Coordinates of C-alpha atoms in Angstrom, one line a residue:
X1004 CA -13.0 -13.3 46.3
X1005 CA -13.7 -13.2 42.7
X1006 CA -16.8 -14.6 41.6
X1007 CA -16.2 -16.4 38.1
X1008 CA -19.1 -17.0 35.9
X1009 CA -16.9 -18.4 32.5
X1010 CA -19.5 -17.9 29.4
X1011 CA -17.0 -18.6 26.6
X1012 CA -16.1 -22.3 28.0
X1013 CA -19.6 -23.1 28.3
X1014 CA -21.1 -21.5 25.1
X1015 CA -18.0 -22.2 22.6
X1016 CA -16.4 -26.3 23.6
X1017 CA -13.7 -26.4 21.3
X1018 CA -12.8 -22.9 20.8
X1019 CA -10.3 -23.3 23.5
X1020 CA -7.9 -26.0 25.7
X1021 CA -8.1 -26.1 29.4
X1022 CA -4.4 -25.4 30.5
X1023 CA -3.4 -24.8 33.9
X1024 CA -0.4 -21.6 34.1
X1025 CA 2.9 -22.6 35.1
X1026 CA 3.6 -22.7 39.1
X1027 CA 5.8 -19.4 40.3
X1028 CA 8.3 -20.3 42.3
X1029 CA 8.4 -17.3 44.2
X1030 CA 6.3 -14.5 43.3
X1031 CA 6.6 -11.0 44.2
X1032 CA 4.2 -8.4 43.7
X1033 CA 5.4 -5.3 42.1
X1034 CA 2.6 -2.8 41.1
X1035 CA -1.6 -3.7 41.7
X1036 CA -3.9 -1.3 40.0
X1037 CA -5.9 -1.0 43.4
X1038 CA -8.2 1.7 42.0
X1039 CA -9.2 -0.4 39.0
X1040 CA -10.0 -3.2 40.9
X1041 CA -11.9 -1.3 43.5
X1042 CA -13.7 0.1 40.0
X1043 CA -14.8 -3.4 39.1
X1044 CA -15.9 -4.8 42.6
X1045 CA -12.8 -7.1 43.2
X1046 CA -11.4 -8.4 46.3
X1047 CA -7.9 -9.6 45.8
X1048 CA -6.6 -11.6 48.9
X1049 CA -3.7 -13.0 46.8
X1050 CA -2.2 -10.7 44.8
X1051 CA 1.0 -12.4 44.6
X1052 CA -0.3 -15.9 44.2
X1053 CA -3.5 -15.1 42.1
X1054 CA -1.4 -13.1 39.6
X1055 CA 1.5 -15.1 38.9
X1056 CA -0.4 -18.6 38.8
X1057 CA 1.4 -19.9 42.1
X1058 CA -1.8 -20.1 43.3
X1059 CA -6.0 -20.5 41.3
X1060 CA -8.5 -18.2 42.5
X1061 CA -11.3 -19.7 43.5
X1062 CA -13.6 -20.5 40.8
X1063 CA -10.8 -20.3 37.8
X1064 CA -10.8 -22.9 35.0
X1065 CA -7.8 -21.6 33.3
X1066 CA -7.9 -22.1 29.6
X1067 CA -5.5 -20.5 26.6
X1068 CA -7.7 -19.8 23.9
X1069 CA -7.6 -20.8 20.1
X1070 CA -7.3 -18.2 17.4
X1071 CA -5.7 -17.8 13.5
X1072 CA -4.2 -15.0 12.3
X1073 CA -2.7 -12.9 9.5
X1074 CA 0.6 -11.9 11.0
X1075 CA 2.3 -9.0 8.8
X1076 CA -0.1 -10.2 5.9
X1077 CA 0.6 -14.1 6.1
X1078 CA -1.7 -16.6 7.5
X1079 CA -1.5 -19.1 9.9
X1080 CA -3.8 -20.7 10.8
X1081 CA -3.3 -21.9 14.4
X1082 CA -1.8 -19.8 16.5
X1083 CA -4.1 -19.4 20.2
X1084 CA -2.9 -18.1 23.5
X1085 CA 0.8 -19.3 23.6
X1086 CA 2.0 -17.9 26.8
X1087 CA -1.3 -16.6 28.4
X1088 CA -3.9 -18.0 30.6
X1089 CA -7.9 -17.0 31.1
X1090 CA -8.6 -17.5 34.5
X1091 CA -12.0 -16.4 33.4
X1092 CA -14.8 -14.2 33.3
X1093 CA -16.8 -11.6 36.1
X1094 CA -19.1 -9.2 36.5
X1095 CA -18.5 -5.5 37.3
X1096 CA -20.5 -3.5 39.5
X1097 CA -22.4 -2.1 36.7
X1098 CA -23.1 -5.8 35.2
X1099 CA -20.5 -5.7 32.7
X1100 CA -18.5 -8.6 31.8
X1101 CA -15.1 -9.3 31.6
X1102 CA -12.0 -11.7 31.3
X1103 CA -9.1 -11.9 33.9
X1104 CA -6.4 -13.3 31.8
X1105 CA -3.0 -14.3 32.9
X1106 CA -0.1 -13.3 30.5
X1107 CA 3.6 -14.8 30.3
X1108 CA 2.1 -17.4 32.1
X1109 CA 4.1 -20.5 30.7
X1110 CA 3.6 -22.9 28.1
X1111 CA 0.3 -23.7 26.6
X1112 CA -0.5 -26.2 22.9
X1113 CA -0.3 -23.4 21.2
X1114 CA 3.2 -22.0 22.6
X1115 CA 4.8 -23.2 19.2
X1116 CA 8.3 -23.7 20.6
X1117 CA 8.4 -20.4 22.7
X1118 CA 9.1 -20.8 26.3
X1119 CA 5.7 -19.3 27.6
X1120 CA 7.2 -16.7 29.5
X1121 CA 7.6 -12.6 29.7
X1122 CA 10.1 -10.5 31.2
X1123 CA 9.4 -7.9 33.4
X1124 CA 10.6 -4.8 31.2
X1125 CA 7.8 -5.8 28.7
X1126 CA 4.9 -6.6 30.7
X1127 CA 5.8 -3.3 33.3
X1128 CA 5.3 -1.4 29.3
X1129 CA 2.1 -2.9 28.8
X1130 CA 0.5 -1.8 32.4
X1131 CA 2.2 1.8 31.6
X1132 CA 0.7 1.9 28.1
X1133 CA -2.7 0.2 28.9
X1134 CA -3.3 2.9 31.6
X1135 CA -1.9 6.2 29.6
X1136 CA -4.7 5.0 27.2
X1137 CA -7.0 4.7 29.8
X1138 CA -6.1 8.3 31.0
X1139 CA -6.2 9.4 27.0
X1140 CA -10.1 7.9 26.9
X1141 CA -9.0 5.7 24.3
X1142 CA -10.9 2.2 24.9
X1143 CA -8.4 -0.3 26.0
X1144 CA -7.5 -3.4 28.0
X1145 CA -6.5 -2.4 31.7
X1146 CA -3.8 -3.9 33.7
X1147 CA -4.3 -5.3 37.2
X1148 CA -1.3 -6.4 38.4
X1149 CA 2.3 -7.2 37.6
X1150 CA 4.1 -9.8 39.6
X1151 CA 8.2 -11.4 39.5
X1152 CA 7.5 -15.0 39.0
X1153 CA 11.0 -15.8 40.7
X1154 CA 12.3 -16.9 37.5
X1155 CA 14.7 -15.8 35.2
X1156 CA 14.0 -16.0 31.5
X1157 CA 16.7 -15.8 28.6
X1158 CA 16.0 -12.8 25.5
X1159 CA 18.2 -11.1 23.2
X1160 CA 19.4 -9.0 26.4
X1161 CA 20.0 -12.1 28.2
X1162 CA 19.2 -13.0 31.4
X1163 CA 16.2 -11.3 32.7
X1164 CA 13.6 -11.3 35.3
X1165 CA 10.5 -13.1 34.8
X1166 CA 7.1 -11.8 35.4
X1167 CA 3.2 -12.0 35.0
X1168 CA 0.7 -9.5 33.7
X1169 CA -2.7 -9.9 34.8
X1170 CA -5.2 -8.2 32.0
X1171 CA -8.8 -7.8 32.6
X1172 CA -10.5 -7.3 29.0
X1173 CA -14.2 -7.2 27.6
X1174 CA -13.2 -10.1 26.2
X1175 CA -10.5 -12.0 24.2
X1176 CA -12.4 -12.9 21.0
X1177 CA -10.2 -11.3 18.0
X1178 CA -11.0 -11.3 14.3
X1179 CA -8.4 -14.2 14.5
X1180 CA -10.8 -15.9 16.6
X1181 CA -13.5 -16.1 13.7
X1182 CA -10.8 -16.9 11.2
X1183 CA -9.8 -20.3 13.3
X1184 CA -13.0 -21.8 12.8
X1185 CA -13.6 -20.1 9.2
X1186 CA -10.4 -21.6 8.1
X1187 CA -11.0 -25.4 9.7
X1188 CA -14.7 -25.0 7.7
X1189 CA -16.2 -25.5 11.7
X1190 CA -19.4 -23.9 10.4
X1191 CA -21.3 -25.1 13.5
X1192 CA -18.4 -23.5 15.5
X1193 CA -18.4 -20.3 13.5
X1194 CA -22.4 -20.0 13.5
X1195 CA -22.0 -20.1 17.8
X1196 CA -19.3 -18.0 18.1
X1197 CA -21.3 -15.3 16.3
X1198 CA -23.8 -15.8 18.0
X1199 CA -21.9 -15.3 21.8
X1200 CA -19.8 -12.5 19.9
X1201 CA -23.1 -11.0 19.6
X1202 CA -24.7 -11.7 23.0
X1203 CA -21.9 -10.9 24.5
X1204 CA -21.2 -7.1 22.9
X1205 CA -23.7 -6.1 20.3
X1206 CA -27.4 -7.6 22.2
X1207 CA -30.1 -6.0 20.0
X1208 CA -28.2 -6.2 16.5
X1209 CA -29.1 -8.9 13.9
X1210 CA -26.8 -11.3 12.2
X1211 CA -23.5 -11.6 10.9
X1212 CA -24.1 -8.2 8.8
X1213 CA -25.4 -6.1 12.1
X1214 CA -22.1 -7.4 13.8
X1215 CA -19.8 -6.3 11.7
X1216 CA -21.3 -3.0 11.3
X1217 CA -20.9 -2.1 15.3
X1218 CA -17.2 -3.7 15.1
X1219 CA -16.6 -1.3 12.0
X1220 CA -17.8 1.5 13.5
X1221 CA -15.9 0.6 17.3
X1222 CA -12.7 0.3 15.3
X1223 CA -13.0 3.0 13.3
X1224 CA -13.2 5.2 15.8
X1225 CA -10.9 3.0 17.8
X1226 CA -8.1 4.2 14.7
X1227 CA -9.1 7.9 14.7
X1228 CA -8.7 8.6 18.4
X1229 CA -4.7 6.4 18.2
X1230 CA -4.1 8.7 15.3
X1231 CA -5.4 11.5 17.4
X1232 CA -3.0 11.0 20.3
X1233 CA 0.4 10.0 17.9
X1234 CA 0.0 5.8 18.6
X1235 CA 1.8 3.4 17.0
X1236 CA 0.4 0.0 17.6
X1237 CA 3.3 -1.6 16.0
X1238 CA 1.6 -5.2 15.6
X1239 CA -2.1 -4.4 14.5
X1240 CA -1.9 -8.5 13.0
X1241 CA -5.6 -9.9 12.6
X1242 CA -5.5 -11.5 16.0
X1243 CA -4.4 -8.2 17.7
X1244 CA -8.0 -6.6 16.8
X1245 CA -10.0 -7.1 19.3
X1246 CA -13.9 -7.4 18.4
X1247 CA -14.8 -5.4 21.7
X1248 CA -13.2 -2.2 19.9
X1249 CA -10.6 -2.3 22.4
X1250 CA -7.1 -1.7 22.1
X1251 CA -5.1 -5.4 22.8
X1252 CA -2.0 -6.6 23.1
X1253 CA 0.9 -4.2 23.7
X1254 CA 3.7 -5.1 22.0
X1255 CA 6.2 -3.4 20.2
X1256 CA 4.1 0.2 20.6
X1257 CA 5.0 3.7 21.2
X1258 CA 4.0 7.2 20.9
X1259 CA 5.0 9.4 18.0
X1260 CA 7.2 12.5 18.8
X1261 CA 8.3 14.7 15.7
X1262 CA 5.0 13.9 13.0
X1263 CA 6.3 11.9 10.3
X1264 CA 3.9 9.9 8.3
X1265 CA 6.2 7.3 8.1
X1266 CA 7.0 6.7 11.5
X1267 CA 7.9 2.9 12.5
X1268 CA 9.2 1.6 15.9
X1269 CA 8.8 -2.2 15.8
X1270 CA 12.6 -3.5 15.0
X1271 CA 10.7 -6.9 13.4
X1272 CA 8.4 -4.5 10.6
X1273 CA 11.4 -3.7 8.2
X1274 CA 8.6 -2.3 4.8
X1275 CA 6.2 -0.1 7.6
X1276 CA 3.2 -2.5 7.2
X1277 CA 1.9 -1.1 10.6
X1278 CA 3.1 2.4 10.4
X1279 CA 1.6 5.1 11.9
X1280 CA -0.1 6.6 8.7
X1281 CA -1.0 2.9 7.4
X1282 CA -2.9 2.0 10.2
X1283 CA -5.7 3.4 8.7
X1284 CA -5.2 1.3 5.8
X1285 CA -4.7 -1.8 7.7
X1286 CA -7.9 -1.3 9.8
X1287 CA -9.9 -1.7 6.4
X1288 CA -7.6 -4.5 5.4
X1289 CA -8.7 -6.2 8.7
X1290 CA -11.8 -5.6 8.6
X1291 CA -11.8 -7.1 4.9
X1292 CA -10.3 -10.4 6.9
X1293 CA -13.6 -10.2 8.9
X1294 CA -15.8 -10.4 6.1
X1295 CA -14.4 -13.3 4.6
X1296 CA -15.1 -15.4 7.8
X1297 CA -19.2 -13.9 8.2
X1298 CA -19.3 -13.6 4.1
X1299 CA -21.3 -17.3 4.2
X1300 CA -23.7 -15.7 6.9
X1301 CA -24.3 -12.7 5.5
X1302 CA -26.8 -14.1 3.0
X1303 CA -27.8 -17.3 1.5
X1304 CA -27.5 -16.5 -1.8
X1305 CA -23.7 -16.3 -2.4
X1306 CA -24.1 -13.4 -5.1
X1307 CA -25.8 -11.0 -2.9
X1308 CA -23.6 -11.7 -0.1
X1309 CA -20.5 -10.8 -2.0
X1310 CA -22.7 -7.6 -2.9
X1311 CA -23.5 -6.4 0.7
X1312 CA -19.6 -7.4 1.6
X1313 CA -18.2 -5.5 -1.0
X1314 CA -20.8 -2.5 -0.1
X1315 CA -19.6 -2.4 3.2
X1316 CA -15.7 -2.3 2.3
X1317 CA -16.0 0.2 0.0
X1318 CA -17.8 2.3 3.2
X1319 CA -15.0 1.6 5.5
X1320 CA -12.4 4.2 4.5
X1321 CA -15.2 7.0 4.7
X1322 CA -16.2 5.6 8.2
X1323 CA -12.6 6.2 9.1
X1324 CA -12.7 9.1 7.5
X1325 CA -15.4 10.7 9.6
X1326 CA -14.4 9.6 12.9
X1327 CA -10.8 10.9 12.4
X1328 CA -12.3 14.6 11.3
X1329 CA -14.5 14.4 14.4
X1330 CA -11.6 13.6 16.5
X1331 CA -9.7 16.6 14.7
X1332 CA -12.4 18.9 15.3
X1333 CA -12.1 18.6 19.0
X1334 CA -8.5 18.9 19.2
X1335 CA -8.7 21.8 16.7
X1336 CA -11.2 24.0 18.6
X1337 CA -13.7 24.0 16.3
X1338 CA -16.9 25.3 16.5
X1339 CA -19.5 22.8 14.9
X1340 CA -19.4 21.3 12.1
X1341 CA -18.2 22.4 8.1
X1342 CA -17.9 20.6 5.4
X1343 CA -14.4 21.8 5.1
X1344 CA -13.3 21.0 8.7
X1345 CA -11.4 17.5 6.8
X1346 CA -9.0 19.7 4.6
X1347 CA -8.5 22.4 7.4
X1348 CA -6.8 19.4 9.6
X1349 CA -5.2 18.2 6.3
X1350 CA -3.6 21.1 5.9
X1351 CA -2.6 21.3 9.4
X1352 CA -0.7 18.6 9.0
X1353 CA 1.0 19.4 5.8
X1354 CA 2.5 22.8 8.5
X1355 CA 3.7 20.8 11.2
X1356 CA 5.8 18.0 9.7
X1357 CA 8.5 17.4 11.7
X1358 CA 7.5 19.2 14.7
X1359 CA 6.5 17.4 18.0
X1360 CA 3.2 15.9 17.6
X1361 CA 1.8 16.1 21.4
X1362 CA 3.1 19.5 21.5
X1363 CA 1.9 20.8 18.0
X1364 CA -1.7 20.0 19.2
X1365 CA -1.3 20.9 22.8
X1366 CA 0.3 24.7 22.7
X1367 CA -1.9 25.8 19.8
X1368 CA -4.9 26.6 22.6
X1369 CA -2.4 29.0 23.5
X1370 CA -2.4 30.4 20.0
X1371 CA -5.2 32.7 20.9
X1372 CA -3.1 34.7 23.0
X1373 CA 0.4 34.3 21.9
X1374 CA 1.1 33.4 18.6
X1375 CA 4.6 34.7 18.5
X1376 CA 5.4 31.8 21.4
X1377 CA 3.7 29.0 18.9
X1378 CA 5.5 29.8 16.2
X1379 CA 8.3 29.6 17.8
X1380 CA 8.5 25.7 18.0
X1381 CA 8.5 25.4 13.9
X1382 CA 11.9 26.1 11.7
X1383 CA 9.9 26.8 8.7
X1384 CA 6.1 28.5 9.5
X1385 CA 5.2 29.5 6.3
X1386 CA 2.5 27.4 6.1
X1387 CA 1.9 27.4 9.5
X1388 CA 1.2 30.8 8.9
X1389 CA -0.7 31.0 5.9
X1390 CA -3.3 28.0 7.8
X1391 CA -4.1 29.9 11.5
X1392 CA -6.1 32.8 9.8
X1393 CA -8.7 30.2 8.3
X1394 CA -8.4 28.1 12.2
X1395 CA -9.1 31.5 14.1
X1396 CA -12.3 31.7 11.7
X1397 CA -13.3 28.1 13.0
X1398 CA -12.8 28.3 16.5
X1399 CA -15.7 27.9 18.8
X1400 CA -15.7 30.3 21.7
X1401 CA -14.3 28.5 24.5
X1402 CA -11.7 26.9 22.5
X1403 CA -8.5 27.5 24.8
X1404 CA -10.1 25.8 27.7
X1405 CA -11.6 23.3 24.9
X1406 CA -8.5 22.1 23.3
X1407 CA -6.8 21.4 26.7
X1408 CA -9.3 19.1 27.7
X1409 CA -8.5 16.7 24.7
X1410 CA -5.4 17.6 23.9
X1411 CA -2.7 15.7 26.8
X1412 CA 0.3 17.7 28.2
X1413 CA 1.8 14.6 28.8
X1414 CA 1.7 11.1 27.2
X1415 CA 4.5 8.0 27.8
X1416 CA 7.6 9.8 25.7
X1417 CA 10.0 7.0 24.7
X1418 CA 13.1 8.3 26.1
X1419 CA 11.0 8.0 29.9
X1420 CA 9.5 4.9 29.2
X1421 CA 12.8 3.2 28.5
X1422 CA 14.7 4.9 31.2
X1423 CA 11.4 3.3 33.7
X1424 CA 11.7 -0.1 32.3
X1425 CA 15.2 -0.2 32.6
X1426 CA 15.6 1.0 36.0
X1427 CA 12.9 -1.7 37.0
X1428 CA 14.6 -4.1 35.5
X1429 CA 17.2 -3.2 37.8
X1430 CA 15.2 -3.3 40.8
X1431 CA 14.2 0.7 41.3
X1432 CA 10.7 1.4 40.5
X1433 CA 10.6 5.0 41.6
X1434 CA 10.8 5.8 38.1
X1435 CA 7.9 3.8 37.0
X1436 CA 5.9 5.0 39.3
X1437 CA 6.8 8.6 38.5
X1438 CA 5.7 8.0 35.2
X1439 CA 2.9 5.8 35.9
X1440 CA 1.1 9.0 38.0
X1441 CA 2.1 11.6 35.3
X1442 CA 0.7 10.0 32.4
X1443 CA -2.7 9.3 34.4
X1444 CA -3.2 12.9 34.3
X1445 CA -2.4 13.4 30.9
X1446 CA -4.3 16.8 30.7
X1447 CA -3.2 18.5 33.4
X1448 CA -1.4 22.0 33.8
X1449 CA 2.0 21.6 31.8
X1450 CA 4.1 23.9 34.4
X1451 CA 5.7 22.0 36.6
X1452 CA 6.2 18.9 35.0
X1453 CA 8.1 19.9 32.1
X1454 CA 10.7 16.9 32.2
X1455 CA 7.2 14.3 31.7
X1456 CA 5.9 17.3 28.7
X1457 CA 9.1 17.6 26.5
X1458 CA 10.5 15.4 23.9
X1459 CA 13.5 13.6 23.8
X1460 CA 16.6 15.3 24.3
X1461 CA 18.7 15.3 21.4
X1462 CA 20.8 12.1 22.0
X1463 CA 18.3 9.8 22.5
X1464 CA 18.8 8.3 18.9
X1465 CA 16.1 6.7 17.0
X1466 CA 13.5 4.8 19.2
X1467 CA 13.4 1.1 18.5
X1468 CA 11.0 -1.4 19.9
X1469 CA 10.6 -5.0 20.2
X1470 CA 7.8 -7.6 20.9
X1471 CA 8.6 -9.2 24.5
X1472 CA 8.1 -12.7 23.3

């Protein structure tokens, strides 16, 4: 049993439209994250059935949710859950709430001409993703359970099976959320969804102005640890930013390899709105999206509440700023804290341009006792060389055994999860689930495992992604 207590439909009427998920004609299970939901107290007696919408839990009052959104910098404003599904909410063990949503579910109002449903290769990537992050301690939705619906579902590749993801999340409520009611001039709407955001995540703070300043902060740091770990979001669109601080909605994402600024895998963002080194500057452009929805609640007087907005996005990009060099510090070593930490990590950088990002970070706690072997991976070390003298000078003691700790061995290479996905698709999950178990140990002992560690061999190509829908 789960035992349902849905806030948001009670609290927020009108912020949503009660829509039953399409019936599966014969659903299959194919992988059930049995540790997470022994983790959050749930007793599934339906996998299958629960999963894939064949069949309600008991106590669901399924309901696709409304939300606007700026989608590579345009605005619409209605777009809600088009082919998802909240069953609704629980609590954990620990008290905690959270949403069981359905997604590729079928059809909703808000569908907009799509069909509703997901393929398996793309919701498999999201459960594979969701939990690598996990692993990485990088907050994230988690995924339950993936089940075949029975149904076949026409994309770009053709015909294809269909399937159901079953996400469990803080909660759904998205800066696209507050921008639905913003943009409709629902002030009453706006006003209560606030006040649940606030209830719900940030008890204790005060107002519209206290909010925003524990989502800034959540995403901020949210940014610096993706950056950390060589994430591409790929879709980081106003309704993909979760006010929880959690990662949402795994689309067109992938990990970085060789570091390139510039790095892009989404085959729909053609000028590299969302890549990997603008996703700083999108999380202040976001955030700026925010504002305009609380601006009208930040103060009465519209003057000074321009003032305080403005005041806080001219702080964001130095809030990034210091939760990136924090998250550099720990995968550097060092010992502390220096005012000059920021340009050491800079510089850093600047030396390992084109080399393999997880690797650059990874094999440089081995620096300490062989730097001849480090070295080795870079075609041009000269400034490799001339930055590792003013590192060793920063280093903290135990910083071999330090930088392993943060620093994964192994995260989902592109080359593996493409090869998984495929051979799923195909009906052979032994490679998923060789992947799946190697990237939940992302920190482990590299020997071994050297086929999950190293990049993509040479033919591989350029990696190109796509969005599911």
């Amino acid at each position: 049993m789960i035992q349902f207590d849905n806030s948001y439909l009670r609290a927020l009427p009108g912020t949503y439209l009660r829509q039953a998920p399409d019936v599966a004609p014969a659903p299959e299970l194919v992988v059930l994250n049995d540790a997470l939901a022994a983790e959050l107290g749930l007793q599934i007696d339906d996998a299958a059935g629960w999963f894939s919408g064949a069949v309600l839990p008991p106590g669901a009052d399924p309901a696709a949710l409304a939300y606007a959104g700026h989608q590579f910098g345009g605005f619409s404003a209605s777009l809600g859950d088009g082919r998802a599904h909240l069953l609704g909410e629980f609590l954990g063990p620990d008290g905690r709430r959270w949403d069981l949503q359905l997604k590729g579910s079928g059809r909703t109002p808000f569908s907009r001409g799509g069909d509703g449903k997901a393929a398996l290769g793309p919701m498999l990537r999201e459960y594979l993703i969701s939990e690598a992050m996990a692993a990485l301690g990088i907050a994230t939705t988690r995924s339950l359970a993936v089940v075949r619906t029975g149904e076949t579902v026409r994309r770009e590749d053709g015909a294809l099976p269909g399937a159901v993801l079953a996400r469990v999340a803080a909660s759904h409520i998205r800066v696209g959320t507050f921008q639905f009611f913003h943009a409709r001039g629902e002030a009453d709407k706006l006003r209560a969804l606030l006040d649940y955001t606030i209830a719900r995540h940030d008890p204790g703070v005060e107002g519209a102005l206290g909010l925003f300043d524990a989502v800034a902060l959540r995403q901020a740091r949210l940014i610096a640890q993706w950056m950390g770990v060589g994430f591409v979001h790929g879709v980081m669109n106003t309704d993909n930013m979760a006010l929880s601080g959690e990662t949402i909605d795994y689309g067109p994402c992938a990990f970085m390899e060789a570091y390139a600024p510039g790095t892009v895998f989404s085959s729909i963002d053609r000028q590299g709105r969302y890549a990997y080194a603008n996703q700083p500057l999108i999380l202040g452009w976001n955030l700026a999206r925010l504002v305009e929805t609380l601006l009208g609640l930040f103060d009465s007087d519209a003057d000074r509440a321009v003032e305080i907005a403005n005041a806080r996005l001219e702080g964001i990009a130095a809030l990034y700023r210091g939760a990136w060099v924090n998250v550099m510090r720990a995968k550097l070593g060092l010992q502390g804290e220096d005012a000059g930490d920021g340009a050491l990590a800079d510089d850093f950088l600047l030396a390992i341009q084109g080399v393999d990002w997880t690797l650059a970070f990874r094999r440089l706690a081995g620096v300490v006792a062989d730097e001849a072997a480090y070295v080795a991976l870079f075609e041009d070390a000269t400034l490799l060389k001339a930055w590792l003298p003013r590192w060793r000078s920063r280093l903290r003691p135990d910083a071999t055994a330090a930088m392993l700790a943060v620093n994964p061995a192994v995260v989902p290479r592109n080359h593996l999860v493409e090869a998984a996905l495929q051979a799923a698709t195909a009906g052979d999950m032994v490679p998923f689930h060789a992947l799946l178990a190697q990237v939940r140990a992302p920190f482990g002992p590299e020997p071994g495992r050297e086929a999950f560690a190293l990049p993509a061999p040479t033919g591989f190509g350029r990696y190109v992604t796509y969005c599911g829908t």
